[in-house]
Amino acid sequence: MKKKAYFKADEAKTGLGVFKGLEVRIGQIVDDEWDEPMGPTPMPNPTTLRAWDHKLLTKYQPSYMPYCQVCCLCTFGKCDLTGDKRGACGIDMKAQQARIVLAAANIGCSAHLAHARHLVDHLIEEYGPRTALIQGPGTEIHAPVSSLVTGMRPRYLEDASLILDYCESQLAHTLSATHTGQEGSWLDFESKVLHAGMVDQVSMEIADLVQISTLGFPQADPEAPLVESGIGMMDTNKAIILTIGHNIVPAASITDYITEKRVGDEVEVGGMCCTAWDITRRDPKAKVIGPISWQLRYIRSGKADVIVVDEQCVRTDVVTEAKKVKAPIISTSDKAVMGLPDRTDDDVASIVEELVSGKIDGAYISDHHKVGEVATKVALAVKPKRRKMKFFPSKKQIQKMAMECKKCSECIRACPNDQNVMEAVLAAQTGNFEPLRDVYRNCIGCARCESACPNDYDLHSWMVVAAEADCKDETYMVRTGRGAIQDTEIRNVGQPIVFGEIPGVIAHVGCANYPGGGKDVHDMAEEFAKRRYIIVTSGCAAISAGHVRDENGQSIYERRSGEFDAGCVLNVGSCVSNPHIAGAAIKIAAIFAKRNLRGNYAEIADYIHNRVGAVGISWGAMSQKAASIAAGFWRLGVPVIVGPHGSKYRRMLIGNPDDERAWTVYDARTGDRVVTAPGPEHLFYAAETVAEANVMTAKLVLRPNDTGKGRSIKLSHYIDIHEKNYGFFPEDVWKYIRRDTDIPITLKDKILAQMKENKWKEKRIPDPTLLKEQIIGGEK
Amino acid sequence: MVMRPVPWQTGEICGPDSAKSLAKSDVIKRDLSKAKKPLLIVGSEAVAEKHGKGDMIDYAIALSKAGSIPIVATGGAIKAFIEKGFEGAKSMGAMELASRLQDADWKGPHGKGPHDMILIYGIPYYMQWTLLSAVMNFGTHITAITLGRYYQPHAKWSFPNMKEKQYHELLDEILVLVGGGK
Ligand code: SF4
Ligand code: SF4
Ligand code: SF4
C-alpha cells in the first residue's frame, strides 16, 4: 500500500527521541521501545483503506433518503437533483447525499479534533511536553486506537501532538473532498466518511488520554465514584455555577478555585452534557445536572447564578436566555464566543464588578485561569438578590394567558416530537396542568413550539412549571466516567465474547434527541444487562441511563457493577471517551487472539467485525459528532442503531438478508468461500420504536464466529425478545443454525420444524474473514 | 393550516416535486385500479390511533381484506395484528423497507411482489417522510399513497392535513373504493 502521509517539525523532543529537522514519513516511524512489528497501514491516507471500506460498503449498501433534494453549495445552483437529474457540476442525487453525509462526518470530526488540539496545547503549556500519558493500571496495551491507526504509541504529551498533526492533515483532505468538483462517486464519498470517522476516533482517544493523564480523572477504574445527578440534586442554598458543553478546562478552573479557596459550602458547580461528566471525573463533589436537552429548562428556572459555556452542543441563544433570568454568562471557547465582549486581558476585579452590576450581560474570557475566579466571585455576589427573584409565571398566570390561545396548531407543527402542545395549553385554560406535564416528559427542550407561537407564549417554561414536582424529584446517583477498560478485564471476558457466551457488548452513547424521553435509554440498558450482556455508556446517554430509580431508590449504576463484565453497566465518560469502547474491541483482538495491532487496521477491523458481538446504540443521536462517532465504529465493522430521529442522517447502511453473496466469507483455514447467516445484518440502522431497537440489538450481536454454545445463547435471547416485543416466534431462526449445537435446547421442537420447512442444510463454521490476505498459506 | 397541502412539521419542506392533494377519494381511483400489486405499510403509531369503533390496525385489516392487499407492519406494530388474530401481516423495519423498495425486482415481504404501489401510514411523521423520499427518488417504479392524516410531500397522493372528522370519513370512502366497507 502507498504511504503518503508526511509531516515535518524544526525540532521535536518526542518519546521516540530528540529530532532536529524532524521529517516523518509513514513507514519510517520507529518506536524503539515497542518490539511489535509495524503493520501495513500506519497513518493511512484517505485511500489507503479504500479496499476494506469497499468490502463493508458492498455488504452494507448505503440506502439514501434525500433529506433535501436541491443543492445550494455553489453559485451554479440551486440545482434540482430529483430523479436522474444532475447538478451543474455533474453530481447526481446519490453522490450528493453521500457528500452531505461526509460533510457531517467532517464537522463532527473537526469538533473533537479541535477540542483535542486545545487540550493538548493547553496541557503542554501547563505541564510540559514530556508529561507522561497514562491510561491507568492494567492498560499495557496503550492507546489502542492510536496504535492501530498510526502505528505510534503516544507516551508523552508531545507524541499526542504529533498524532493530532496526522489527524489534522487527514481532516483537511476529507473536508476538501466535499468541494464542488472533487469527489464524484457515492462509494468514494462513503469511504471518506469512514476515514473521517476513524480519524475522529483517534482524536477523541487523544483528547481523553491527555485529560485522564493530567487532570486527576479515574484511570481505568471500575469503581469510579458515584456522583449526584439531576435538577433536584442542585443545592439552591448555595450559589450555583452552571457549566455547559464538552471541554473541561474552564470548568476545572472553577472547581479548582472553589477547592483552593475552601468555599465549597457556599457555591457549587453543576454541569450539562459532557462537561458534566468531565468535571465530576476531576471533582466528584461537582454534579451532573442533566443531558444536553435539559439546558433550557434549567437556565429558565433561574437557579443558575452564573452560566459558563465552553464548546459543542451549547444552545446558541444561551446569552439571550441567560439575560432573561439575569444570570451573568461567561463564554470561554474561541469556537463559541457568543457575541460577548472579550475581557480576557482585563483584571478580575473589573470583570466581576461589571458582571455583578449588570453593566455587561456577559464576557468572553479565554484565559482559563481567570474563569474560575470570576465565575465564583460573581456567583457568590449575585446569589442573594437572585434568590429573591421569580422567573417562572405562576400556574394562575399561565391559566390566564392560555385563554388567548389561537388554536392555530403551530406549536404542534413545530414540535419535532409531535407533542400536542395546543391541547395541553387548552387544558391549562381550565386549570388542568397534567397534559403540559406529560409534554414535559417527552420534550427535548428545543423551544421550537415557542418560536412558532403567534402569541409568543413561553411554552417550554409552562411545561417546566407544570412538571415542577418531576424536576424536584430528579435526584439520582450516577457513576462518573471510568476511562479505559483494563487488559485484565479483557483477559477475563475476551474468550466468552468471541465465542458468543457473553452474548454481546452494547454501548449506549451520544446525544439526547429522544423520541419519547430519556427513560427509554435506561430501559434498553436494563433489558440487556439483566440478560448478562455487557453494557457500556457514555455522554448524554450515560446520564439518561442513570436517571431512573428502582423500587429501592437505586439507579442502574448503584445496583450494577462498573466492571467490564457480564451484566455490568460501566460508564466510560464523555463523548471523547467513546474510543475506550472501540479500544476494548481492539484489545480483544490483541489479547485474546494475539493479533498485532500496530498500524494494522484492516486485519483488526475484520477480526472485530466477524467475531466481537458489539453494537452501538445512540437512541438520541442528534449531532454531526454523533455521525462521526458512528462512522468510526462502522469502519471497525461495528453496527450502530439510532432512534427514529436518526433517519434524518439521510442514509442507512443496510444488509440484504436475501443476497447470499453478501454474506460469504473466506474460511481462513482453507481459503474456501463459505456462505454465513446475515450477521451482523445491518451496519447503520434507525429503529422506529424501542421494541424494534431491542429486537434489532439482539440480532446484530450475531457473528459468523460464534461457537455452537454462543450462537444458541444469542439466539435464545433473540427469540425471547422477539416474541415479547413482536408477539411471535421469529421466522428467520433457521438461517442462523449451522449445526445442531446452535439450537437452543428448550426451543428445539419449534426450530427443528422451522428448519425442516425451509429445507435447512448443515453448514460449516468457518474461521471467518473478508480479507484474502488472512487466508493461512495464501489464497487458493 | 388544516386542509392545506403543506408539510405538517413546519421544517420538513421538500424539493421541487410534491404530492398531490388527496382531498377527495375519487382522485386516486385511477391509480388504485391501475395498481397490480399494492402493499400496505402500517407503522407503530397506528396502534394508538382511533378509527370508528376500532383503531387504525382494524382499518388496515379491513383494507387488506377488501382489496387483497398484503400488509407489512413496522416498528413492532405486528404485535397488534397478531393480538387481533390477523395472521396475514409480516413484520419489517421501516428503514429496511426504505432500502428494499428501491429495488424494482424485490418480491416484497410476502414474496408476492414486485410491488408497484404502496399505501402507507402510522410511521412517525419525519421517519415516514424520509422513507418516502427514498421511494420518490430511487423507487420510481412505485406509486406512493399516504393514508395518514397529515401531508407527506414525497408521496404521489397525500391527505392535505385533514380535519379529524373528515379524515376518517375519507378513509372509509377509500375502503369502499377498494371494495370494502359493506
Ligand atoms: S455544488 Fe454542484 S449541485 Fe451543488 S449547487 Fe453547485 S453545481 Fe449545483
Ligand atoms: S420544546 Fe418540547 S414541546 Fe416544544 S417543540 Fe421542542 S420538544 Fe416539542
Ligand atoms: S402556537 Fe400558541 S396560539 Fe397557536 S395553538 Fe399553540 S399555544 Fe395556541
CSV table of C-alpha atoms in Angstrom, one decimal, chain A residues 409 411-422 439 442 444 448 515 645, chain B residues 8-9 45 49 123-126 150:
chain,number,residue,atom,x,y,z
A,409,SER,CA,-51.7,24.3,15.9
A,411,CYS,CA,-46.8,24.7,18.3
A,412,ILE,CA,-47.7,21.1,17.3
A,413,ARG,CA,-46.4,21.5,13.8
A,414,ALA,CA,-43.1,22.9,15.1
A,415,CYS,CA,-42.6,20.1,17.6
A,416,PRO,CA,-40.1,17.5,16.4
A,417,ASN,CA,-41.7,15.0,18.7
A,418,ASP,CA,-45.2,15.9,17.5
A,419,GLN,CA,-46.3,16.7,21.1
A,420,ASN,CA,-49.8,18.0,21.3
A,421,VAL,CA,-48.8,21.3,23.0
A,422,MET,CA,-52.0,23.0,21.9
A,439,VAL,CA,-45.5,17.0,27.2
A,442,ASN,CA,-41.4,13.7,26.1
A,444,ILE,CA,-36.3,17.6,24.2
A,448,ARG,CA,-39.4,25.3,18.6
A,515,PRO,CA,-38.4,10.5,20.6
A,645,HIS,CA,-34.8,10.9,14.5
B,8,TRP,CA,-47.3,19.1,8.6
B,9,GLN,CA,-44.0,19.5,10.5
B,45,GLU,CA,-48.4,4.8,15.7
B,49,GLU,CA,-54.9,5.9,16.6
B,123,ILE,CA,-44.8,5.7,11.0
B,124,PRO,CA,-43.6,8.8,12.9
B,125,TYR,CA,-44.1,11.7,10.6
B,126,TYR,CA,-40.5,12.6,10.0
B,150,TYR,CA,-51.0,14.9,7.6
